[in-house]
DNA sequence: CGTGAAAATGTGACACTATAACGTTTCTCT
DNA sequence: AGAGAAACGTTATAGTGTCACATTTTCACG
């Protein structure tokens, strides 16, 4: 039901900051302040494609949430989204929290939205769904999240699991640190392999 | 302040189910229903050692929380701990939630307690603190958590981070699945490399 | 010893995150 | 059109975590 591999849009994973979107892009980390318009279009077009493909209904509420998520490379809390729904919506009506959560569940089922559990926040998958374990790289400075695979992890996990006699069902990797752009702008913090 | 490597107690990482603790132990996954008494003693002794070593005060409240965490291989929610403090305490007084969180923060600073962010739950570190990125293996059936390293991850993470221009500060890996004991007792679920 | 500063805890209020239960609307398919 | 399913609305409530400030405990120092 979830996690199906989905093609790219335009040959570009649709969240990645492509050449149209920003010049100085370090390996997929969007430049803060870049022209986000093309990103947004790509995000939304990609999501529409996924929904079409899977026969899922992209209703008004869902589209609204999608647009809000697509308008940012940062993970948003459910209540952030809710606030933006109020200010975005022409009617100015305030949906109940459950409405937001329902939409988020829907998108998560389709693998189109990920949840950053360390922050209770949600963001659009930049790939439109994927089978692999995709680590999330979260910048502590600018709050940007990107997804970048870690092939060694893919390789090692099944082996290690077998060794332990453990059957993995899902793997969540969250890397917190400082993105290239923020690093360029300030002193970098001490590199620590976190144990917390 | 956190994440310092600390020696073992007795030559055994103090959460691991050792030979005294359970006969049939698959690579550190404690047998459900095993005699937990020795585990608990080892946990507490280990924690005392860490506190002595670091000059941290192991007060009454902290010891109480420690005992509660040590009494289980399962992660506990802050409010679970709170309830147990009520029923455990001779006075039967109910501390405020903040008290529990303060204690948990304290132990986390020392690297003695980890937080499972996918579940808002906490558990005792079985090593008494460690520098490496230590994946958490959470059994969906019995809720047991264990820590087992993934050496390839240690190797690959810095390289990949450098590639991305990203400076990691902390890494959290949570693997959810079915532990060997539960697997032995039932059908195993489909193995999926999670994307959610 | 006292005593003062720092650490730890208590107290009450409150913010934030998420879900339950049930009724109504909208869509789809025949 | 009509039935059934899916989506959404409404209200209430459960669960998780923090703030601000008062009080107590601990510990080093004179
Ligand atoms: Zn993704
Ligand atoms: Zn950044
Ligand atoms: Zn640990
Ligand atoms: Zn199990």
Tab-separated table of C-alpha atoms (C1' of nucleotides) and ligand atoms in Angstrom:
chain	number	residue	atom	x	y	z
A	1	UNK	CA	0.000	0.000	0.000
A	2	UNK	CA	2.864	2.324	0.612
A	3	UNK	CA	6.416	2.758	-0.445
A	4	UNK	CA	5.992	2.035	-4.091
A	5	UNK	CA	8.630	3.193	-6.419
A	6	UNK	CA	7.387	5.959	-8.614
A	7	UNK	CA	8.936	7.488	-11.627
A	8	UNK	CA	10.393	10.903	-11.652
A	9	UNK	CA	8.903	13.939	-13.255
A	10	UNK	CA	10.920	15.445	-16.000
A	11	UNK	CA	13.814	13.196	-15.168
A	12	UNK	CA	14.323	15.088	-11.935
A	13	UNK	CA	13.226	13.882	-8.529
A	14	UNK	CA	10.651	16.469	-7.919
A	15	UNK	CA	11.784	17.953	-4.691
A	16	UNK	CA	15.415	18.272	-5.594
A	17	UNK	CA	16.614	21.733	-6.230
A	18	UNK	CA	17.378	21.446	-9.897
A	19	UNK	CA	19.311	23.813	-12.101
A	20	UNK	CA	16.175	25.781	-12.868
A	21	UNK	CA	15.545	26.270	-9.219
A	22	UNK	CA	18.807	27.466	-7.883
A	23	UNK	CA	22.267	27.933	-9.198
A	24	UNK	CA	24.471	27.118	-6.270
A	25	UNK	CA	23.153	23.780	-5.170
A	26	UNK	CA	25.349	21.479	-3.139
A	27	UNK	CA	24.247	17.950	-3.735
A	28	UNK	CA	20.539	18.610	-3.422
A	29	UNK	CA	20.567	21.012	-0.500
A	30	UNK	CA	18.434	23.900	-1.628
A	31	UNK	CA	19.981	27.300	-1.279
A	32	UNK	CA	18.105	29.322	1.309
A	33	UNK	CA	16.462	32.167	-0.493
A	34	UNK	CA	16.499	30.494	-3.869
A	35	UNK	CA	13.653	31.065	-6.261
A	36	UNK	CA	11.323	28.414	-5.021
A	37	UNK	CA	8.646	28.744	-7.631
A	38	UNK	CA	9.928	26.004	-9.940
A	39	UNK	CA	10.422	23.678	-6.980
A	40	UNK	CA	6.829	24.198	-6.015
A	41	UNK	CA	5.534	23.531	-9.469
A	42	UNK	CA	7.579	20.390	-9.723
A	43	UNK	CA	6.453	19.203	-6.308
A	44	UNK	CA	2.810	19.656	-7.134
A	45	UNK	CA	3.042	18.216	-10.608
A	46	UNK	CA	4.847	15.198	-9.203
A	47	UNK	CA	2.225	14.684	-6.555
A	48	UNK	CA	-0.543	14.927	-9.103
A	49	UNK	CA	1.210	12.297	-11.155
A	50	UNK	CA	1.467	9.959	-8.194
A	51	UNK	CA	-2.198	10.363	-7.384
A	52	UNK	CA	-3.252	9.752	-10.954
A	53	UNK	CA	-1.048	6.727	-11.130
A	54	UNK	CA	-2.467	5.199	-7.986
A	55	UNK	CA	-6.034	6.250	-8.483
A	56	UNK	CA	-6.005	8.329	-5.323
A	57	UNK	CA	-8.258	11.321	-5.075
A	58	UNK	CA	-6.568	14.673	-4.817
A	59	UNK	CA	-9.347	16.609	-3.177
A	60	UNK	CA	-9.488	20.290	-2.365
A	61	UNK	CA	-8.262	19.921	1.215
A	62	UNK	CA	-5.506	17.599	0.134
A	63	UNK	CA	-4.399	19.915	-2.601
A	64	UNK	CA	-4.320	22.768	-0.155
A	65	UNK	CA	-2.064	20.835	2.217
A	66	UNK	CA	0.051	19.731	-0.689
A	67	UNK	CA	0.555	23.305	-1.833
A	68	UNK	CA	1.535	24.361	1.643
A	69	UNK	CA	4.065	21.570	2.000
A	70	UNK	CA	5.365	22.186	-1.484
A	71	UNK	CA	5.938	25.813	-0.664
A	72	UNK	CA	8.720	24.899	1.742
A	73	UNK	CA	11.779	22.740	2.042
A	74	UNK	CA	11.302	22.752	5.780
A	75	UNK	CA	9.277	20.231	7.712
A	76	UNK	CA	6.044	21.667	9.040
A	77	UNK	CA	4.093	20.757	12.107
A	78	UNK	CA	0.479	19.746	11.661
A	79	UNK	CA	-0.620	22.915	13.379
A	80	UNK	CA	1.664	25.045	11.230
A	81	UNK	CA	-0.084	23.569	8.246
A	82	UNK	CA	-3.408	24.234	9.860
A	83	UNK	CA	-2.581	27.901	10.402
A	84	UNK	CA	-1.527	28.227	6.823
A	85	UNK	CA	-4.750	26.623	5.708
A	86	UNK	CA	-6.611	29.357	7.520
A	87	UNK	CA	-4.614	32.166	5.998
A	88	UNK	CA	-4.452	30.564	2.573
A	89	UNK	CA	-8.072	29.618	2.243
A	90	UNK	CA	-10.317	32.197	0.624
A	91	UNK	CA	-13.068	31.494	3.129
A	92	UNK	CA	-10.693	31.762	6.062
A	93	UNK	CA	-12.336	28.787	7.711
A	94	UNK	CA	-10.342	26.861	10.269
A	95	UNK	CA	-10.418	23.108	9.792
A	96	UNK	CA	-10.112	20.856	12.822
A	97	UNK	CA	-6.700	19.356	13.557
A	98	UNK	CA	-7.966	15.929	12.614
A	99	UNK	CA	-8.514	17.141	9.106
A	100	UNK	CA	-4.851	17.954	8.747
A	101	UNK	CA	-3.822	14.648	10.251
A	102	UNK	CA	-6.113	12.774	7.952
A	103	UNK	CA	-4.586	14.417	4.937
A	104	UNK	CA	-1.100	13.748	6.224
A	105	UNK	CA	-1.962	10.105	6.819
A	106	UNK	CA	-3.278	9.890	3.317
A	107	UNK	CA	-0.076	11.242	1.826
A	108	UNK	CA	2.064	9.103	4.078
A	109	UNK	CA	0.240	6.006	2.900
A	110	UNK	CA	1.190	6.941	-0.620
A	111	UNK	CA	4.765	7.561	0.447
A	112	UNK	CA	4.491	11.174	-0.614
A	113	UNK	CA	4.954	12.689	2.797
A	114	UNK	CA	7.455	11.761	5.452
A	115	UNK	CA	7.291	12.407	9.136
A	116	UNK	CA	10.311	13.658	11.035
A	117	UNK	CA	9.610	11.980	14.309
A	118	UNK	CA	12.304	13.853	16.165
A	119	UNK	CA	10.345	17.034	15.467
A	120	UNK	CA	6.754	16.001	15.013
A	121	UNK	CA	6.918	17.536	11.602
A	122	UNK	CA	6.078	16.576	8.066
A	123	UNK	CA	7.554	17.212	4.670
A	124	UNK	CA	6.991	16.248	1.059
A	125	UNK	CA	8.992	13.333	-0.222
A	126	UNK	CA	11.255	14.610	-2.917
A	127	UNK	CA	11.050	11.367	-4.841
A	128	UNK	CA	7.357	10.668	-4.852
A	129	UNK	CA	7.855	7.487	-2.901
A	130	UNK	CA	10.705	5.026	-2.734
A	131	UNK	CA	11.455	1.564	-1.468
A	132	UNK	CA	14.848	2.235	-0.045
A	133	UNK	CA	15.662	3.479	3.377
A	134	UNK	CA	16.227	7.129	2.749
A	135	UNK	CA	17.990	9.025	5.484
A	136	UNK	CA	16.688	12.475	6.293
A	137	UNK	CA	19.286	15.199	6.600
A	138	UNK	CA	18.028	18.005	8.754
A	139	UNK	CA	19.850	21.294	9.050
A	140	UNK	CA	19.847	22.657	12.548
A	141	UNK	CA	20.397	26.185	11.313
A	142	UNK	CA	17.915	26.653	8.522
A	143	UNK	CA	15.619	23.676	9.211
A	144	UNK	CA	15.912	22.449	5.665
A	145	UNK	CA	15.344	18.745	5.182
A	146	UNK	CA	16.613	16.743	2.285
A	147	UNK	CA	16.649	13.068	1.511
A	148	UNK	CA	19.830	11.389	0.409
A	149	UNK	CA	20.394	7.690	0.292
A	150	UNK	CA	23.186	5.907	2.078
A	151	UNK	CA	23.913	2.888	-0.099
A	152	UNK	CA	26.108	1.195	2.490
A	153	UNK	CA	23.169	1.216	4.842
A	154	UNK	CA	21.019	-0.527	2.285
A	155	UNK	CA	23.685	-3.140	1.885
A	156	UNK	CA	24.501	-3.641	5.501
A	157	UNK	CA	21.099	-3.558	7.105
A	158	UNK	CA	19.764	-6.890	5.854
A	159	UNK	CA	23.011	-8.622	6.673
A	160	UNK	CA	23.177	-7.200	10.157
A	161	UNK	CA	19.533	-7.928	10.760
A	162	UNK	CA	20.025	-11.531	9.747
A	163	UNK	CA	22.980	-11.697	12.065
A	164	UNK	CA	20.796	-10.481	14.907
A	165	UNK	CA	17.907	-12.675	13.923
A	166	UNK	CA	15.808	-9.562	13.538
A	167	UNK	CA	13.254	-8.968	10.787
A	168	UNK	CA	13.152	-5.285	9.943
A	169	UNK	CA	9.907	-3.823	8.739
A	170	UNK	CA	10.882	-0.198	8.552
A	171	UNK	CA	14.001	1.833	9.088
A	172	UNK	CA	14.117	5.494	9.960
A	173	UNK	CA	17.356	7.420	9.830
A	174	UNK	CA	17.471	11.040	10.902
A	175	UNK	CA	20.730	12.925	10.618
A	176	UNK	CA	20.817	16.301	12.269
A	177	UNK	CA	23.580	18.717	11.505
A	178	UNK	CA	24.475	21.710	9.404
A	179	UNK	CA	23.874	21.935	5.690
A	180	UNK	CA	26.524	23.155	3.250
A	181	UNK	CA	24.973	26.583	2.828
A	182	UNK	CA	24.731	27.282	6.519
A	183	UNK	CA	28.183	25.899	7.036
A	184	UNK	CA	29.505	28.325	4.476
A	185	UNK	CA	27.899	31.154	6.386
A	186	UNK	CA	29.136	30.403	9.858
A	187	UNK	CA	31.509	28.446	11.969
A	188	UNK	CA	30.725	24.760	11.879
A	189	UNK	CA	29.890	22.992	15.080
A	190	UNK	CA	31.946	20.168	16.460
A	191	UNK	CA	31.359	16.980	14.605
A	192	UNK	CA	30.018	14.383	16.933
A	193	UNK	CA	28.712	10.949	16.187
A	194	UNK	CA	25.588	11.305	18.246
A	195	UNK	CA	24.646	8.805	20.865
A	196	UNK	CA	21.600	10.483	22.137
B	1	UNK	CA	28.661	16.578	28.562
B	2	UNK	CA	27.069	13.748	26.663
B	3	UNK	CA	28.079	10.728	24.702
B	4	UNK	CA	31.217	9.861	26.558
B	5	UNK	CA	32.447	6.381	26.276
B	6	UNK	CA	32.129	4.588	29.547
B	7	UNK	CA	33.551	1.273	30.588
B	8	UNK	CA	31.449	-1.720	31.110
B	9	UNK	CA	30.472	-3.186	34.392
B	10	UNK	CA	31.715	-6.651	34.990
B	11	UNK	CA	32.942	-6.898	31.448
B	12	UNK	CA	29.341	-6.958	30.255
B	13	UNK	CA	27.470	-4.014	28.791
B	14	UNK	CA	25.042	-3.587	31.536
B	15	UNK	CA	21.783	-3.890	29.724
B	16	UNK	CA	22.644	-6.899	27.672
B	17	UNK	CA	20.979	-10.075	28.696
B	18	UNK	CA	23.991	-12.022	29.858
B	19	UNK	CA	24.246	-15.674	30.626
B	20	UNK	CA	23.106	-15.087	34.175
B	21	UNK	CA	20.065	-13.336	32.918
B	22	UNK	CA	18.649	-15.650	30.351
B	23	UNK	CA	19.732	-18.801	28.693
B	24	UNK	CA	18.356	-18.507	25.211
B	25	UNK	CA	19.582	-15.123	24.141
B	26	UNK	CA	19.891	-14.300	20.460
B	27	UNK	CA	22.542	-11.673	20.049
B	28	UNK	CA	21.427	-9.516	22.922
B	29	UNK	CA	17.677	-9.718	22.475
B	30	UNK	CA	16.365	-10.541	25.890
B	31	UNK	CA	14.033	-13.474	26.099
B	32	UNK	CA	10.562	-12.318	27.054
B	33	UNK	CA	9.825	-13.734	30.460
B	34	UNK	CA	13.439	-14.226	31.394
B	35	UNK	CA	14.522	-13.711	34.968
B	36	UNK	CA	15.094	-10.027	34.879
B	37	UNK	CA	16.495	-9.578	38.340
B	38	UNK	CA	20.166	-9.795	37.347
B	39	UNK	CA	19.568	-7.409	34.452
B	40	UNK	CA	18.087	-4.913	36.825
B	41	UNK	CA	20.937	-5.145	39.257
B	42	UNK	CA	23.449	-4.732	36.485
B	43	UNK	CA	21.567	-1.766	35.054
B	44	UNK	CA	21.469	0.029	38.345
B	45	UNK	CA	25.032	-0.765	39.301
B	46	UNK	CA	26.175	0.456	35.920
B	47	UNK	CA	24.255	3.672	36.269
B	48	UNK	CA	25.689	4.252	39.715
B	49	UNK	CA	29.140	3.774	38.277
B	50	UNK	CA	28.508	6.310	35.542
B	51	UNK	CA	27.219	8.865	38.003
B	52	UNK	CA	30.171	8.397	40.324
B	53	UNK	CA	32.530	8.651	37.424
B	54	UNK	CA	31.033	11.892	36.191
B	55	UNK	CA	30.323	13.428	39.540
B	56	UNK	CA	26.605	13.545	38.845
B	57	UNK	CA	24.207	13.326	41.716
B	58	UNK	CA	21.969	10.308	41.821
B	59	UNK	CA	19.163	11.718	43.906
B	60	UNK	CA	16.104	9.969	45.233
B	61	UNK	CA	13.837	10.909	42.339
B	62	UNK	CA	16.484	10.006	39.827
B	63	UNK	CA	17.116	6.676	41.444
B	64	UNK	CA	13.419	5.968	41.399
B	65	UNK	CA	13.184	6.655	37.682
B	66	UNK	CA	16.313	4.638	37.103
B	67	UNK	CA	14.872	1.649	38.920
B	68	UNK	CA	11.697	1.873	36.894
B	69	UNK	CA	13.559	2.043	33.609
B	70	UNK	CA	15.898	-0.715	34.699
B	71	UNK	CA	12.948	-2.940	35.472
B	72	UNK	CA	12.099	-3.191	31.792
B	73	UNK	CA	13.656	-3.797	28.431
B	74	UNK	CA	10.809	-1.880	26.896
B	75	UNK	CA	10.780	1.833	26.269
B	76	UNK	CA	8.475	3.699	28.606
B	77	UNK	CA	6.562	6.893	28.057
B	78	UNK	CA	7.141	9.736	30.489
B	79	UNK	CA	3.658	9.284	31.842
B	80	UNK	CA	4.116	5.544	32.210
B	81	UNK	CA	7.111	6.311	34.355
B	82	UNK	CA	5.082	8.830	36.280
B	83	UNK	CA	2.375	6.287	37.038
B	84	UNK	CA	4.950	3.828	38.237
B	85	UNK	CA	6.449	6.466	40.465
B	86	UNK	CA	3.093	6.847	42.118
B	87	UNK	CA	2.592	3.156	42.698
B	88	UNK	CA	6.205	2.527	43.609
B	89	UNK	CA	6.661	5.381	46.000
B	90	UNK	CA	5.906	4.616	49.636
B	91	UNK	CA	4.182	7.965	50.061
B	92	UNK	CA	2.103	7.459	46.953
B	93	UNK	CA	2.639	11.064	45.970
B	94	UNK	CA	2.257	12.018	42.334
B	95	UNK	CA	5.077	14.140	40.965
B	96	UNK	CA	4.353	16.605	38.196
B	97	UNK	CA	5.196	15.586	34.657
B	98	UNK	CA	8.002	18.090	34.556
B	99	UNK	CA	9.753	16.183	37.277
B	100	UNK	CA	9.909	13.106	35.119
B	101	UNK	CA	11.086	15.062	32.115
B	102	UNK	CA	13.782	16.724	34.154
B	103	UNK	CA	15.109	13.397	35.282
B	104	UNK	CA	14.992	12.035	31.774
B	105	UNK	CA	16.869	15.076	30.480
B	106	UNK	CA	19.460	14.560	33.142
B	107	UNK	CA	20.027	10.944	32.145
B	108	UNK	CA	20.021	11.789	28.474
B	109	UNK	CA	22.743	14.367	29.046
B	110	UNK	CA	24.820	11.623	30.544
B	111	UNK	CA	24.042	9.331	27.641
B	112	UNK	CA	22.397	6.884	29.984
B	113	UNK	CA	18.921	7.159	28.584
B	114	UNK	CA	17.853	7.206	24.972
B	115	UNK	CA	14.679	8.524	23.509
B	116	UNK	CA	12.774	6.568	20.882
B	117	UNK	CA	11.343	9.465	18.999
B	118	UNK	CA	9.050	7.347	16.895
B	119	UNK	CA	7.249	6.406	20.101
B	120	UNK	CA	7.840	9.242	22.509
B	121	UNK	CA	9.416	6.735	24.825
B	122	UNK	CA	12.579	6.341	26.809
B	123	UNK	CA	14.853	3.484	27.740
B	124	UNK	CA	18.092	2.873	29.549
B	125	UNK	CA	21.198	2.754	27.440
B	126	UNK	CA	22.613	-0.707	27.718
B	127	UNK	CA	26.149	0.550	27.404
B	128	UNK	CA	26.202	3.431	29.825
B	129	UNK	CA	26.923	5.871	27.045
B	130	UNK	CA	28.750	5.513	23.773
B	131	UNK	CA	30.188	7.651	21.027
B	132	UNK	CA	29.081	5.625	18.081
B	133	UNK	CA	25.816	5.842	16.283
B	134	UNK	CA	23.929	3.006	17.826
B	135	UNK	CA	20.819	1.862	15.985
B	136	UNK	CA	17.803	0.994	18.079
B	137	UNK	CA	16.067	-2.257	17.220
B	138	UNK	CA	12.477	-2.176	18.309
B	139	UNK	CA	10.291	-5.251	18.276
B	140	UNK	CA	6.806	-4.537	17.107
B	141	UNK	CA	5.446	-7.599	18.886
B	142	UNK	CA	6.934	-7.443	22.346
B	143	UNK	CA	8.124	-3.821	22.377
B	144	UNK	CA	11.602	-4.807	23.413
B	145	UNK	CA	14.344	-2.404	22.429
B	146	UNK	CA	17.952	-3.308	22.064
B	147	UNK	CA	20.963	-1.437	20.805
B	148	UNK	CA	23.248	-3.016	18.266
B	149	UNK	CA	25.830	-1.196	16.262
B	150	UNK	CA	25.997	-1.172	12.495
B	151	UNK	CA	29.694	-0.782	11.709
B	152	UNK	CA	29.133	-0.046	8.040
B	153	UNK	CA	27.026	2.900	9.044
B	154	UNK	CA	29.841	4.263	11.170
B	155	UNK	CA	32.157	3.964	8.222
B	156	UNK	CA	29.850	5.306	5.594
B	157	UNK	CA	28.211	8.188	7.373
B	158	UNK	CA	31.197	10.544	7.554
B	159	UNK	CA	32.096	9.834	3.963
B	160	UNK	CA	28.595	10.403	2.711
B	161	UNK	CA	28.231	13.514	4.805
B	162	UNK	CA	31.426	14.929	3.374
B	163	UNK	CA	30.130	14.122	-0.075
B	164	UNK	CA	26.981	16.081	0.658
B	165	UNK	CA	28.860	18.878	2.357
B	166	UNK	CA	26.830	18.187	5.460
B	167	UNK	CA	28.179	18.278	9.012
B	168	UNK	CA	26.357	15.724	11.123
B	169	UNK	CA	25.909	16.448	14.794
B	170	UNK	CA	23.759	13.516	15.740
B	171	UNK	CA	22.399	10.455	14.023
B	172	UNK	CA	19.354	8.531	15.085
B	173	UNK	CA	18.565	5.168	13.567
B	174	UNK	CA	15.399	3.354	14.538
B	175	UNK	CA	14.739	-0.074	13.115
B	176	UNK	CA	11.303	-1.464	13.725
B	177	UNK	CA	10.596	-5.102	13.141
B	178	UNK	CA	10.286	-8.423	14.870
B	179	UNK	CA	12.838	-9.777	17.299
B	180	UNK	CA	14.142	-13.350	17.120
B	181	UNK	CA	12.035	-14.565	20.011
B	182	UNK	CA	8.804	-13.226	18.621
B	183	UNK	CA	9.722	-14.461	15.193
B	184	UNK	CA	10.172	-17.922	16.593
B	185	UNK	CA	6.694	-17.746	18.062
B	186	UNK	CA	4.774	-16.576	15.036
B	187	UNK	CA	4.780	-16.024	11.347
B	188	UNK	CA	7.150	-13.303	10.336
B	189	UNK	CA	5.850	-10.284	8.548
B	190	UNK	CA	6.876	-9.339	5.067
B	191	UNK	CA	10.290	-7.794	4.978
B	192	UNK	CA	10.081	-4.287	3.667
B	193	UNK	CA	12.731	-1.657	3.421
B	194	UNK	CA	10.628	1.107	4.885
B	195	UNK	CA	10.251	4.416	3.191
B	196	UNK	CA	7.900	5.977	5.606
C	1	DC	C1'	29.438	24.693	62.640
C	2	DG	C1'	26.781	28.690	59.871
C	3	DT	C1'	26.001	30.659	55.476
C	4	DG	C1'	25.515	31.700	50.814
C	5	DA	C1'	25.317	29.965	46.075
C	6	DA	C1'	24.003	26.394	43.116
C	7	DA	C1'	21.404	22.452	42.169
C	8	DA	C1'	17.317	19.985	42.538
C	9	DT	C1'	12.527	19.651	43.203
C	10	DG	C1'	7.635	21.367	43.928
C	11	DT	C1'	3.513	23.784	42.147
C	12	DG	C1'	0.204	25.349	38.985
C	13	DA	C1'	-0.805	26.673	34.667
C	14	DC	C1'	-0.552	26.014	29.986
C	15	DA	C1'	1.067	24.887	25.048
C	16	DC	C1'	1.519	21.568	21.731
C	17	DT	C1'	0.468	17.049	19.423
C	18	DA	C1'	-2.815	13.598	18.176
C	19	DT	C1'	-7.056	10.757	18.110
C	20	DA	C1'	-12.097	9.048	19.083
C	21	DA	C1'	-16.792	8.996	17.966
C	22	DC	C1'	-20.265	10.102	15.194
C	23	DG	C1'	-22.876	12.850	11.826
C	24	DT	C1'	-22.960	14.965	7.095
C	25	DT	C1'	-21.460	15.683	2.522
C	26	DT	C1'	-19.438	14.238	-1.783
C	27	DC	C1'	-18.102	10.993	-5.065
C	28	DT	C1'	-18.444	6.679	-7.839
C	29	DC	C1'	-20.513	3.091	-9.940
C	30	DT	C1'	-24.307	0.645	-11.479
D	1	DA	C1'	-31.747	7.869	-9.418
D	2	DG	C1'	-30.004	5.141	-5.613
D	3	DA	C1'	-26.724	2.513	-2.787
D	4	DG	C1'	-22.340	2.232	-0.846
D	5	DA	C1'	-17.898	4.069	-0.028
D	6	DA	C1'	-14.842	7.719	0.740
D	7	DA	C1'	-13.977	12.149	2.424
D	8	DC	C1'	-14.893	15.724	5.464
D	9	DG	C1'	-17.115	18.302	9.504
D	10	DT	C1'	-17.932	18.726	14.494
D	11	DT	C1'	-17.124	18.183	19.170
D	12	DA	C1'	-14.738	16.453	22.655
D	13	DT	C1'	-10.813	14.521	24.736
D	14	DA	C1'	-6.404	11.989	25.279
D	15	DG	C1'	-1.435	12.245	25.295
D	16	DT	C1'	3.050	14.726	25.346
D	17	DG	C1'	5.966	18.403	26.876
D	18	DT	C1'	7.279	23.102	28.811
D	19	DC	C1'	7.215	27.777	31.435
D	20	DA	C1'	7.603	30.572	35.363
D	21	DC	C1'	8.342	30.971	39.762
D	22	DA	C1'	8.504	29.270	44.739
D	23	DT	C1'	10.727	26.137	47.904
D	24	DT	C1'	13.898	22.787	49.467
D	25	DT	C1'	18.267	20.311	49.436
D	26	DT	C1'	23.124	19.989	48.799
D	27	DC	C1'	27.796	21.406	48.985
D	28	DA	C1'	31.791	24.255	49.238
D	29	DC	C1'	33.879	27.667	51.926
D	30	DG	C1'	35.091	30.619	55.668
E	1	LIG	ZN1	11.102	10.143	0.431
E	2	LIG	ZN1	21.067	24.994	6.614
E	3	LIG	ZN1	23.087	3.579	24.160
E	4	LIG	ZN1	9.838	-9.360	20.268
